[in-house]
XYZ file of C-alpha atoms in Angstrom:
678
model
C 3.103 -35.706 57.817
C 1.131 -38.635 56.366
C -0.200 -39.882 53.040
C -3.968 -39.925 52.610
C -4.455 -42.878 50.236
C -8.160 -42.177 49.697
C -7.575 -38.612 48.487
C -4.130 -39.312 47.005
C -2.398 -36.453 48.839
C 0.235 -35.946 51.509
C -1.032 -34.012 54.537
C 1.212 -31.989 56.876
C 0.300 -30.161 60.075
C 2.159 -27.931 62.537
C 5.858 -27.987 63.352
C 8.280 -25.372 64.611
C 10.188 -22.482 63.028
C 13.957 -22.769 63.300
C 14.344 -18.994 63.642
C 11.811 -18.107 66.353
C 11.093 -21.517 67.925
C 7.376 -20.867 67.575
C 5.075 -23.826 67.077
C 2.792 -23.713 64.050
C -0.818 -24.708 63.486
C -0.974 -24.381 59.715
C -1.957 -27.247 57.443
C -0.737 -28.085 53.950
C -1.431 -30.645 51.209
C 0.974 -31.952 48.567
C -0.649 -33.228 45.355
C 2.530 -34.447 43.690
C 3.212 -31.088 42.037
C 2.774 -28.292 44.550
C 1.892 -27.471 48.152
C -1.505 -25.927 48.903
C -2.379 -24.445 52.281
C -5.672 -25.638 53.753
C -7.906 -23.476 55.899
C -10.228 -25.755 57.908
C -12.859 -24.246 60.179
C -11.510 -26.090 63.222
C -7.768 -25.943 63.882
C -5.875 -27.813 66.648
C -3.479 -25.760 68.754
C 0.074 -25.303 67.450
C 2.468 -28.137 68.234
C 5.500 -30.044 67.103
C 6.409 -33.737 67.121
C 2.886 -35.192 67.480
C 1.974 -38.759 66.645
C 0.561 -38.479 63.118
C -0.578 -41.253 60.770
C -3.152 -42.183 58.145
C -5.962 -44.496 59.217
C -5.904 -46.655 56.117
C -9.245 -47.485 54.524
C -11.112 -44.777 56.429
C -9.875 -41.662 54.681
C -8.702 -40.183 57.983
C -5.535 -38.772 59.519
C -5.162 -39.274 63.282
C -3.003 -36.992 65.452
C -2.114 -37.534 69.103
C -0.250 -35.247 71.499
C 2.836 -33.238 70.637
C 4.667 -30.391 72.378
C 3.818 -26.684 72.609
C 6.274 -23.802 72.261
C 6.544 -23.650 76.077
C 7.518 -27.322 76.298
C 4.150 -28.626 77.514
C 3.322 -32.090 76.181
C -0.245 -32.779 75.066
C -2.594 -35.742 75.252
C -5.408 -34.732 72.905
C -6.611 -36.820 69.957
C -7.684 -35.268 66.660
C -9.075 -36.754 63.430
C -8.852 -35.122 59.978
C -11.581 -36.347 57.608
C -10.388 -34.552 54.493
C -12.482 -31.456 55.167
C -12.061 -30.485 58.811
C -10.484 -31.449 62.137
C -12.618 -33.034 64.878
C -11.331 -33.395 68.434
C -12.098 -36.794 69.937
C -13.212 -37.512 73.494
C -12.136 -41.095 74.131
C -12.871 -42.854 77.410
C -9.225 -43.862 77.746
C -6.344 -41.435 77.179
C -2.625 -42.353 76.854
C 0.001 -40.498 78.848
C 0.793 -37.062 77.370
C 3.809 -37.204 75.068
C 5.587 -36.037 71.953
C 7.615 -38.185 69.561
C 5.225 -41.081 70.012
C 5.019 -42.681 66.588
C 1.801 -44.008 65.068
C 1.453 -46.681 62.374
C -1.433 -48.688 60.944
C -1.752 -52.380 61.804
C -3.957 -54.271 59.324
C -4.422 -57.347 61.569
C -6.291 -55.309 64.183
C -7.463 -52.512 61.832
C -6.083 -49.990 64.315
C -3.328 -47.428 64.769
C -0.581 -48.589 67.116
C 1.316 -46.025 69.224
C 4.334 -46.672 71.402
C 7.005 -44.759 73.296
C 7.895 -41.085 72.958
C 9.032 -38.295 75.250
C 7.575 -36.093 77.972
C 8.532 -32.523 78.939
C 12.280 -31.983 78.752
C 12.468 -34.936 76.368
C 12.625 -37.469 79.188
C 11.319 -40.913 78.401
C 7.646 -41.739 78.578
C 7.230 -43.844 81.706
C 4.214 -45.632 80.279
C 5.181 -49.146 79.127
C 1.876 -49.601 77.343
C 1.406 -50.039 73.607
C -1.745 -48.110 72.714
C -4.065 -48.724 69.797
C -6.726 -46.420 68.333
C -9.822 -48.169 66.922
C -11.588 -45.108 65.557
C -13.358 -44.094 68.765
C -11.188 -45.035 71.754
C -7.682 -45.939 72.869
C -7.015 -49.396 74.323
C -3.845 -50.267 76.211
C -1.796 -53.440 75.759
C 0.767 -53.975 78.508
C 3.418 -55.266 76.205
C 6.477 -53.544 74.837
C 9.427 -54.241 72.562
C 12.425 -55.344 74.609
C 13.088 -56.069 78.280
C 10.832 -56.262 81.347
C 9.303 -52.962 82.498
C 11.676 -52.647 85.423
C 14.771 -52.769 83.218
C 13.948 -49.539 81.452
C 14.912 -50.968 78.061
C 11.382 -50.433 76.794
C 11.847 -46.666 76.986
C 12.595 -45.372 73.530
C 12.692 -42.151 71.579
C 13.825 -41.449 68.019
C 12.986 -44.935 66.841
C 11.619 -45.790 63.413
C 8.178 -47.271 62.876
C 6.433 -48.266 59.654
C 3.362 -50.156 58.530
C 3.930 -53.475 56.708
C 0.488 -54.141 55.201
C 1.696 -57.191 53.250
C 2.199 -58.860 56.676
C -0.713 -57.100 58.364
C 1.651 -55.740 61.020
C 3.720 -52.768 62.166
C 7.498 -52.886 62.597
C 9.709 -50.864 64.961
C 13.464 -50.402 64.545
C 16.045 -48.902 66.881
C 15.691 -45.975 69.239
C 17.932 -44.051 71.577
C 18.023 -46.272 74.645
C 21.616 -47.579 74.493
C 21.125 -47.160 70.741
C 19.647 -50.571 69.990
C 19.707 -52.028 66.508
C 16.853 -54.410 67.185
C 13.734 -54.993 65.094
C 10.277 -55.693 66.535
C 6.878 -56.470 65.001
C 3.408 -55.590 66.362
C 0.551 -57.863 65.201
C -2.297 -56.180 67.067
C -1.857 -58.261 70.217
C 1.804 -58.128 71.179
C 5.388 -57.464 70.163
C 7.706 -60.142 68.787
C 11.363 -59.625 68.015
C 12.515 -60.315 64.457
C 16.043 -61.672 64.211
C 17.496 -60.528 60.903
C 20.962 -60.285 59.381
C 22.842 -57.269 58.035
C 20.922 -54.678 60.040
C 21.574 -50.965 59.412
C 23.574 -50.583 62.631
C 22.895 -48.723 65.850
C 24.323 -45.412 64.592
C 21.456 -45.102 62.154
C 18.814 -46.050 64.701
C 17.865 -42.532 65.690
C 16.491 -39.634 63.693
C 16.235 -41.460 60.374
C 13.525 -41.081 57.760
C 11.373 -44.125 57.104
C 8.577 -44.821 54.630
C 6.558 -47.799 53.377
C 6.782 -48.704 49.684
C 3.529 -50.651 49.250
C 4.052 -51.251 45.539
C 7.340 -53.098 46.083
C 6.432 -54.414 49.554
C 9.387 -52.946 51.368
C 10.287 -50.373 54.008
C 12.804 -47.700 53.008
C 15.030 -46.195 55.725
C 17.317 -43.243 54.983
C 19.889 -41.300 56.991
C 19.989 -41.069 60.756
C 22.699 -40.355 63.303
C 22.844 -40.866 67.058
C 24.378 -37.558 68.119
C 24.192 -33.931 67.086
C 27.997 -33.864 67.231
C 28.268 -36.334 64.350
C 27.438 -35.642 60.706
C 24.237 -37.129 59.297
C 24.502 -40.561 57.681
C 23.882 -40.964 53.967
C 22.884 -44.617 53.706
C 19.629 -45.957 52.299
C 18.444 -49.327 53.642
C 15.620 -51.513 52.370
C 13.671 -54.020 54.504
C 11.850 -56.360 52.139
C 9.087 -58.942 52.418
C 11.752 -61.620 52.917
C 12.545 -60.055 56.333
C 16.023 -58.966 55.278
C 17.787 -55.611 55.432
C 19.661 -54.626 52.268
C 21.925 -51.623 51.782
C 20.693 -49.761 48.710
C 23.162 -46.973 48.098
C 25.141 -44.058 49.431
C 23.246 -40.843 48.821
C 25.262 -37.737 47.943
C 22.367 -35.426 48.750
C 23.560 -34.848 52.320
C 27.126 -33.738 51.818
C 29.342 -30.697 51.566
C 28.098 -27.684 49.647
C 28.330 -27.299 45.897
C 30.615 -24.666 44.422
C 28.813 -24.149 41.108
C 25.565 -25.048 39.377
C 25.315 -24.666 35.597
C 22.581 -25.754 33.186
C 23.448 -27.755 30.036
C 20.588 -27.180 27.529
C 21.805 -29.733 24.963
C 21.758 -32.628 27.416
C 19.025 -31.031 29.562
C 20.876 -31.496 32.820
C 22.548 -29.537 35.584
C 26.259 -29.762 36.263
C 27.092 -29.339 39.949
C 30.705 -29.107 41.062
C 32.223 -29.262 44.511
C 35.614 -29.704 46.087
C 36.429 -33.102 47.646
C 37.457 -33.492 51.264
C 40.952 -34.595 50.204
C 42.837 -31.816 48.423
C 44.811 -33.925 45.893
C 41.622 -35.319 44.382
C 39.932 -33.617 41.396
C 36.630 -31.791 41.547
C 33.596 -33.982 42.117
C 31.155 -33.618 39.238
C 27.485 -34.294 39.956
C 24.756 -34.457 37.318
C 21.036 -33.894 37.760
C 18.459 -34.195 34.949
C 16.576 -30.989 34.237
C 13.310 -32.824 34.784
C 14.284 -34.036 38.240
C 14.974 -32.460 41.561
C 17.390 -33.618 44.248
C 16.272 -37.265 44.093
C 17.858 -37.656 40.639
C 21.364 -36.492 41.560
C 24.232 -38.746 40.521
C 28.008 -38.361 40.666
C 30.113 -38.777 37.540
C 32.311 -41.822 37.915
C 35.396 -40.340 36.234
C 38.341 -39.718 38.571
C 39.944 -37.261 36.124
C 39.001 -33.605 36.067
C 39.956 -30.075 37.114
C 41.962 -29.821 40.345
C 40.073 -28.167 43.249
C 39.925 -24.355 43.214
C 37.881 -21.297 44.153
C 36.621 -18.305 42.145
C 36.694 -19.988 38.729
C 34.506 -19.069 35.765
C 32.153 -21.499 34.050
C 29.764 -21.086 31.107
C 27.953 -23.210 28.504
C 29.080 -22.769 24.882
C 26.168 -23.608 22.524
C 28.470 -23.645 19.449
C 30.690 -26.496 20.675
C 27.926 -27.769 22.995
C 30.385 -27.998 25.869
C 30.802 -26.469 29.297
C 33.928 -24.311 29.660
C 35.679 -23.838 33.018
C 38.556 -21.399 33.413
C 41.111 -20.478 36.027
C 40.450 -19.498 39.602
C 42.582 -19.806 42.674
C 44.092 -22.763 44.518
C 47.375 -22.390 46.386
C 48.382 -20.232 43.414
C 46.345 -18.462 40.700
C 45.388 -20.778 37.812
C 45.187 -20.268 34.042
C 43.957 -23.669 32.827
C 40.862 -24.284 30.672
C 38.699 -27.393 30.957
C 35.849 -28.606 28.735
C 32.942 -30.844 29.795
C 31.126 -32.744 27.024
C 28.431 -34.320 29.174
C 30.437 -37.334 30.307
C 34.065 -36.344 30.893
C 36.441 -33.418 31.443
C 39.206 -32.646 28.913
C 41.854 -29.950 29.394
C 42.315 -27.478 26.520
C 46.112 -27.377 26.339
C 46.601 -24.914 23.478
C 49.497 -22.504 23.902
C 47.658 -19.176 24.022
C 45.839 -18.743 27.286
C 44.734 -15.859 29.553
C 46.926 -14.889 32.482
C 46.105 -16.566 35.826
C 43.193 -14.974 37.617
C 39.454 -14.617 38.087
C 37.413 -14.799 34.882
C 33.703 -14.236 34.279
C 32.919 -15.837 30.892
C 29.661 -15.130 29.023
C 28.382 -16.470 25.703
C 28.018 -13.743 23.030
C 25.554 -14.946 20.313
C 26.474 -12.097 17.957
C 30.137 -13.131 17.971
C 29.349 -16.868 18.450
C 32.096 -16.950 21.071
C 32.825 -16.823 24.790
C 33.805 -13.317 25.944
C 35.581 -13.215 29.311
C 36.701 -10.217 31.358
C 39.511 -11.343 33.658
C 41.378 -9.797 36.562
C 44.817 -10.901 37.711
C 44.930 -12.002 41.330
C 47.354 -10.342 43.701
C 47.901 -6.645 44.364
C 45.186 -3.993 44.461
C 46.350 -2.476 41.147
C 45.898 -5.804 39.399
C 45.838 -6.286 35.656
C 42.517 -6.329 33.763
C 41.965 -7.714 30.265
C 39.333 -9.274 27.995
C 39.737 -12.597 26.200
C 37.634 -14.436 23.633
C 37.358 -18.237 23.166
C 36.024 -20.402 20.344
C 36.345 -24.135 19.862
C 38.156 -23.638 16.557
C 40.664 -20.987 17.659
C 40.971 -21.244 21.410
C 41.795 -18.063 23.376
C 42.791 -14.658 21.983
C 43.016 -11.288 23.713
C 40.658 -8.477 22.653
C 42.273 -4.992 22.719
C 40.525 -2.102 24.491
C 41.559 1.216 26.033
C 39.393 1.428 29.155
C 38.440 -0.785 32.048
C 37.868 -0.814 35.808
C 40.703 -0.330 38.299
C 41.290 -1.529 41.838
C 39.256 -4.692 41.283
C 38.783 -7.029 44.206
C 36.936 -9.595 42.081
C 34.602 -9.915 39.121
C 31.142 -10.805 40.371
C 29.876 -11.955 36.972
C 29.000 -11.040 33.424
C 26.152 -11.719 30.979
C 25.173 -10.833 27.423
C 22.360 -8.289 27.107
C 20.283 -8.972 23.939
C 18.618 -5.542 24.138
C 21.871 -3.619 23.701
C 24.102 -6.296 22.178
C 26.660 -5.667 24.930
C 28.249 -7.710 27.698
C 27.277 -6.405 31.149
C 29.736 -7.064 33.983
C 29.687 -6.193 37.683
C 32.970 -5.671 39.549
C 33.681 -5.602 43.285
C 36.029 -2.638 43.828
C 38.490 -1.848 46.619
C 37.634 1.365 48.537
C 39.771 4.409 47.683
C 40.480 4.966 51.379
C 41.250 2.169 53.814
C 38.373 1.480 56.189
C 35.654 2.554 53.754
C 33.204 -0.075 52.425
C 33.794 -1.930 49.181
C 31.727 -0.779 46.204
C 30.242 -2.304 43.061
C 30.732 -0.938 39.542
C 28.772 -1.829 36.395
C 30.631 -1.806 33.061
C 29.512 -2.757 29.533
C 31.586 -4.071 26.621
C 30.474 -3.361 23.025
C 33.164 -5.473 21.382
C 35.561 -2.535 21.116
C 35.887 -0.991 24.570
C 34.560 -1.031 28.129
C 32.324 1.791 29.442
C 31.668 2.611 33.095
C 27.880 3.027 33.180
C 27.867 4.661 36.645
C 24.217 3.709 37.395
C 22.259 5.485 40.118
C 21.534 2.149 41.822
C 24.499 -0.060 42.720
C 23.030 -3.104 44.465
C 25.076 -5.713 46.288
C 25.520 -8.563 43.820
C 26.020 -12.296 44.224
C 25.504 -13.436 40.624
C 24.897 -11.846 37.220
C 23.025 -13.731 34.522
C 20.626 -13.396 31.612
C 17.063 -14.367 32.593
C 14.643 -13.213 29.855
C 11.623 -14.021 32.020
C 12.855 -11.423 34.512
C 13.382 -8.802 31.804
C 16.959 -9.436 30.640
C 20.262 -9.274 32.534
C 19.704 -9.465 36.276
C 21.825 -8.959 39.352
C 20.962 -11.370 42.168
C 21.891 -11.001 45.795
C 21.307 -13.909 48.165
C 21.791 -13.454 51.878
C 23.640 -16.429 53.339
C 22.062 -16.044 56.785
C 19.119 -18.210 57.761
C 17.182 -15.212 59.098
C 17.299 -12.750 56.191
C 15.466 -9.473 56.566
C 15.460 -9.072 52.800
C 15.827 -12.641 51.557
C 16.318 -12.049 47.840
C 17.256 -8.942 45.926
C 16.818 -9.173 42.177
C 17.709 -6.172 40.031
C 17.144 -5.865 36.267
C 19.519 -3.950 33.972
C 17.520 -1.537 31.765
C 20.487 -0.362 29.685
C 21.542 2.465 31.979
C 20.510 1.590 35.534
C 19.520 -1.300 37.826
C 15.800 -1.546 38.638
C 14.536 -3.591 41.593
C 12.272 -6.504 40.677
C 9.519 -6.846 43.281
C 9.272 -10.407 44.593
C 5.554 -9.911 45.113
C 5.271 -10.234 41.335
C 7.094 -13.561 41.305
C 4.811 -16.217 42.815
C 5.654 -19.875 42.713
C 9.236 -19.694 43.894
C 8.849 -21.445 47.227
C 8.187 -25.137 46.875
C 7.573 -25.916 50.540
C 5.485 -24.101 53.164
C 7.425 -21.334 54.868
C 6.647 -18.582 57.339
C 8.626 -16.301 55.012
C 5.880 -16.627 52.404
C 6.118 -17.699 48.753
C 9.777 -16.890 48.143
C 12.803 -19.194 47.957
C 14.660 -19.961 51.149
C 18.037 -18.276 51.162
C 21.251 -20.034 52.109
C 23.635 -18.502 49.597
C 23.734 -21.475 47.259
C 24.679 -21.247 43.583
C 22.051 -20.523 40.925
C 21.604 -21.508 37.297
C 19.181 -20.349 34.628
C 17.299 -23.105 32.788
C 16.526 -21.693 29.349
C 14.508 -24.790 28.442
C 11.927 -24.129 31.122
C 12.405 -20.431 31.780
C 13.213 -20.970 35.451
C 15.941 -19.800 37.783
C 17.064 -22.692 39.961
C 18.800 -22.235 43.301
C 20.810 -25.005 44.955
C 21.007 -24.795 48.738
C 24.287 -26.017 50.171
C 24.072 -25.918 53.949
C 25.301 -28.693 56.253
C 21.719 -29.792 56.906
C 21.705 -31.271 53.421
C 20.885 -29.878 50.034
C 17.847 -29.205 47.971
C 16.999 -27.139 44.945
C 14.002 -25.016 44.119
C 12.844 -22.787 41.319
C 12.124 -19.096 41.113
C 9.963 -18.384 38.094
C 7.492 -15.904 36.749
C 4.108 -17.628 36.601
C 2.254 -16.442 33.506
C -0.438 -19.141 33.767
C -2.721 -19.623 36.771
C -5.834 -21.692 37.477
C -8.993 -21.034 39.473
C -8.403 -24.270 41.410
C -6.011 -27.234 41.536
C -8.839 -29.542 42.583
C -11.885 -28.991 40.334
C -14.973 -31.034 41.134
C -17.039 -32.912 38.590
C -19.951 -30.804 37.369
C -17.966 -27.543 37.778
C -15.884 -25.451 35.384
C -12.104 -25.413 35.574
C -10.405 -22.370 34.081
C -6.867 -21.168 33.390
C -5.710 -17.610 32.750
C -2.636 -16.274 30.942
C -1.256 -12.954 32.154
C 1.488 -11.618 29.860
C 1.331 -7.796 29.584
C 4.181 -7.670 27.056
C 2.119 -9.845 24.693
C -1.081 -7.762 24.775
C -3.149 -8.200 21.617
C -1.249 -11.289 20.445
C -2.795 -14.744 19.878
C -2.466 -17.383 22.585
C -3.135 -21.120 22.823
C -3.500 -23.412 25.838
C -3.076 -27.186 25.591
C -3.830 -30.050 27.992
C -1.891 -33.244 28.668
C -2.084 -36.158 31.083
C 1.717 -36.241 31.499
C 4.337 -33.542 31.985
C 7.571 -35.074 30.710
C 9.462 -35.238 28.455
C 8.694 -31.592 27.805
C 8.216 -30.705 24.144
C 10.865 -28.527 22.414
C 9.033 -25.857 20.421
C 11.595 -23.252 19.395
C 15.357 -22.653 19.533
C 16.628 -19.768 21.650
C 19.715 -18.614 19.777
C 20.741 -16.160 22.482
C 20.708 -18.918 25.092
C 21.766 -21.881 22.984
C 18.735 -23.802 24.251
C 15.452 -25.249 23.132
C 12.529 -23.603 24.868
C 10.207 -26.363 25.944
C 6.473 -26.470 26.422
C 6.231 -28.083 29.892
C 3.875 -30.840 28.724
C 4.513 -34.387 27.561
C 3.072 -35.790 24.362
C 0.096 -38.131 24.547
C -3.500 -38.687 23.434
C -4.905 -35.855 25.559
C -2.357 -33.348 24.219
C -3.009 -34.360 20.630
C -6.776 -34.228 21.126
C -6.656 -30.803 22.807
C -4.483 -29.366 20.028
C -6.679 -30.902 17.311
C -9.794 -29.476 18.968
C -8.229 -26.011 19.128
C -8.769 -25.679 22.874
C -7.830 -22.387 24.486
C -7.128 -20.413 21.296
C -7.840 -16.684 21.501
C -6.412 -13.183 21.679
C -4.909 -11.545 24.746
C -6.723 -8.365 25.738
C -5.179 -4.913 26.220
C -3.845 -5.989 29.635
C -2.277 -9.153 28.239
C -4.923 -11.420 29.791
C -6.556 -14.436 28.183
C -8.800 -17.122 29.676
C -9.647 -20.729 28.885
C -12.576 -22.594 30.505
C -13.186 -26.350 30.648
C -16.594 -27.630 31.880
C -16.237 -30.982 33.671
C -19.149 -33.403 33.213
C -20.739 -35.177 36.171
C -18.868 -38.421 35.571
C -17.532 -40.344 38.622
C -14.959 -41.993 36.357
C -13.137 -38.631 36.178
C -12.501 -38.508 39.945
C -8.765 -38.711 40.592
C -7.819 -37.880 36.998
C -4.739 -35.655 36.880
C -4.120 -33.319 33.976
C -1.693 -30.526 33.153
C -2.067 -27.314 31.160
C 0.414 -24.900 29.588
C 0.273 -22.274 26.885
C 2.175 -20.134 24.424
C 1.731 -16.730 22.840
C 2.590 -15.899 19.236
C 3.860 -12.579 17.896
C 1.172 -11.448 15.453
C 3.618 -9.673 13.118
C 6.448 -12.205 12.902
C 4.650 -15.435 13.717
C 7.389 -16.286 16.243
C 6.761 -17.877 19.627
C 6.516 -15.203 22.332
C 5.931 -16.379 25.901
C 5.940 -20.028 26.948
C 3.970 -20.299 30.183
C 4.589 -22.381 33.250
C 2.608 -25.572 33.798
C -0.410 -25.822 36.101
C -1.764 -29.126 37.358
C -5.234 -30.146 38.470
C -6.714 -33.321 39.964
C -10.446 -33.878 39.513
C -12.348 -34.275 42.806
C -15.697 -35.818 43.695
């Protein structure tokens, strides 16, 4: 993967699937918003771990070698010019290898390559530093560290980065006796740099490294010298003063999160996980709604709920707090905690539910939290329903009926269509040895009713997602090779209906052989009512990330329109057929604009555009105003003049529909982004 500075995009080629160990030959571009697969006429053979770097100033990406699925190392040289791959036929060819790292050296205007591995991941025996000048490789018999006979020049898993402010390339570490040394290539030879406070030899292998040209520094993250040790979470900076500096610990690579919940008032996600040491309270992490994993921070307070499993958590829009109840530690718990955006406070009022598993849901009609709860313990455990408000605290709601033989409550959610709370229960089998079952019950404020639907899908979470049609049941397979990666079922008032993932593009945010659906690792999910997205937080040992599953109601004919052509966007919202629509443009996408209050969710629905001159001008000009046709389709076209000054200009578009009878906002679309090309 490399950044193409001329085109302003990150380019990625090949790799290997973790499930099948097949090498790939696909190619992708990242424009800062989304991945787009490229389909060049000429495609190099599939490979992993090639040398891969941008040839700065030439608008090219150069790739050398790599390893095939059968373990054969390659020695071919390829150049990507932004349109197609061209295989090179140099007079001189370096020894075949993988893991040989390339980096640009400004002093010699060439790409330096050193080290790597041969078949079986043995060391490359070649002690030569090679440099690509655009047409041929030239060898320099010089290497970082030790005479050739000592073997200390043989390195894999080292870190290399371009330092254009010095006109050189630097190399750090590697897995020969795990050195912590630092070397610099100036186009003619290597010279060792003697610096203080180096990252340490444990971080030398398998780290991520990148050049920050704006701040003139190299950023090094993570690493680890053995698969038997956990990954490191340090970030180091190497600045223009030739000094290493420890930036911060990064919580991104850590144990899995227990819960993810969206706070619409503060527009942030609350992520909770248990600490390694049992006596310590929950660790509370916060991530802005506008960010992804790079914006995660841990709340500094040492006071909070003790660690537990199977607790209930929900946002209360009336008190604008997060409520956490009960669960199980060494014993069942009955405590209630409130999060106000900065600290946890225990609600210590006398009346409280009995200890057990609760599944709280906000009920906008009652302006309260309604929580079905099951007592932990025996199979014939107690079931009840409680209600909470900030003013009154907890009180029990009487009812005659309810499920029996409950193993656990999967979840509950308010259904605006029926005005009822929908809950899914995991039930013990009537006969030992039979499989567990799921039951769906609804609560109308007076009593519970067993709906006995025809479809009873396995359920992981239950939540209200209006963009998916209302209350949904979500099943995520926690295996890394799912045959049916996501099952989403919508409650229609009497039965569960399967939602086809083929109708939900845009969920996957990185290329995947599984196609455009979220990866599945069984992480917690949260619905973001401000943006109309369902966010999943992966929590495997390999680290964590989050990605969105959404229904895209706005699409574009291209993300890279050329000057002199017409760029167009299309709304597809069948439920809004015949209603007016409007599409606006903006040159920034945050902070998103709040446009109407969702009472049922306690959240502002936001137009995913930021305010600015382009937005104001597009609204004033009445761009993209029209009526959706009988299929719910509407189109907006924007002719681009032949003006070279527009090349590289990035703009965003989003739209809304309006109910013709009530004048209320209907659908708020997703955002699409385009970058004008030559």
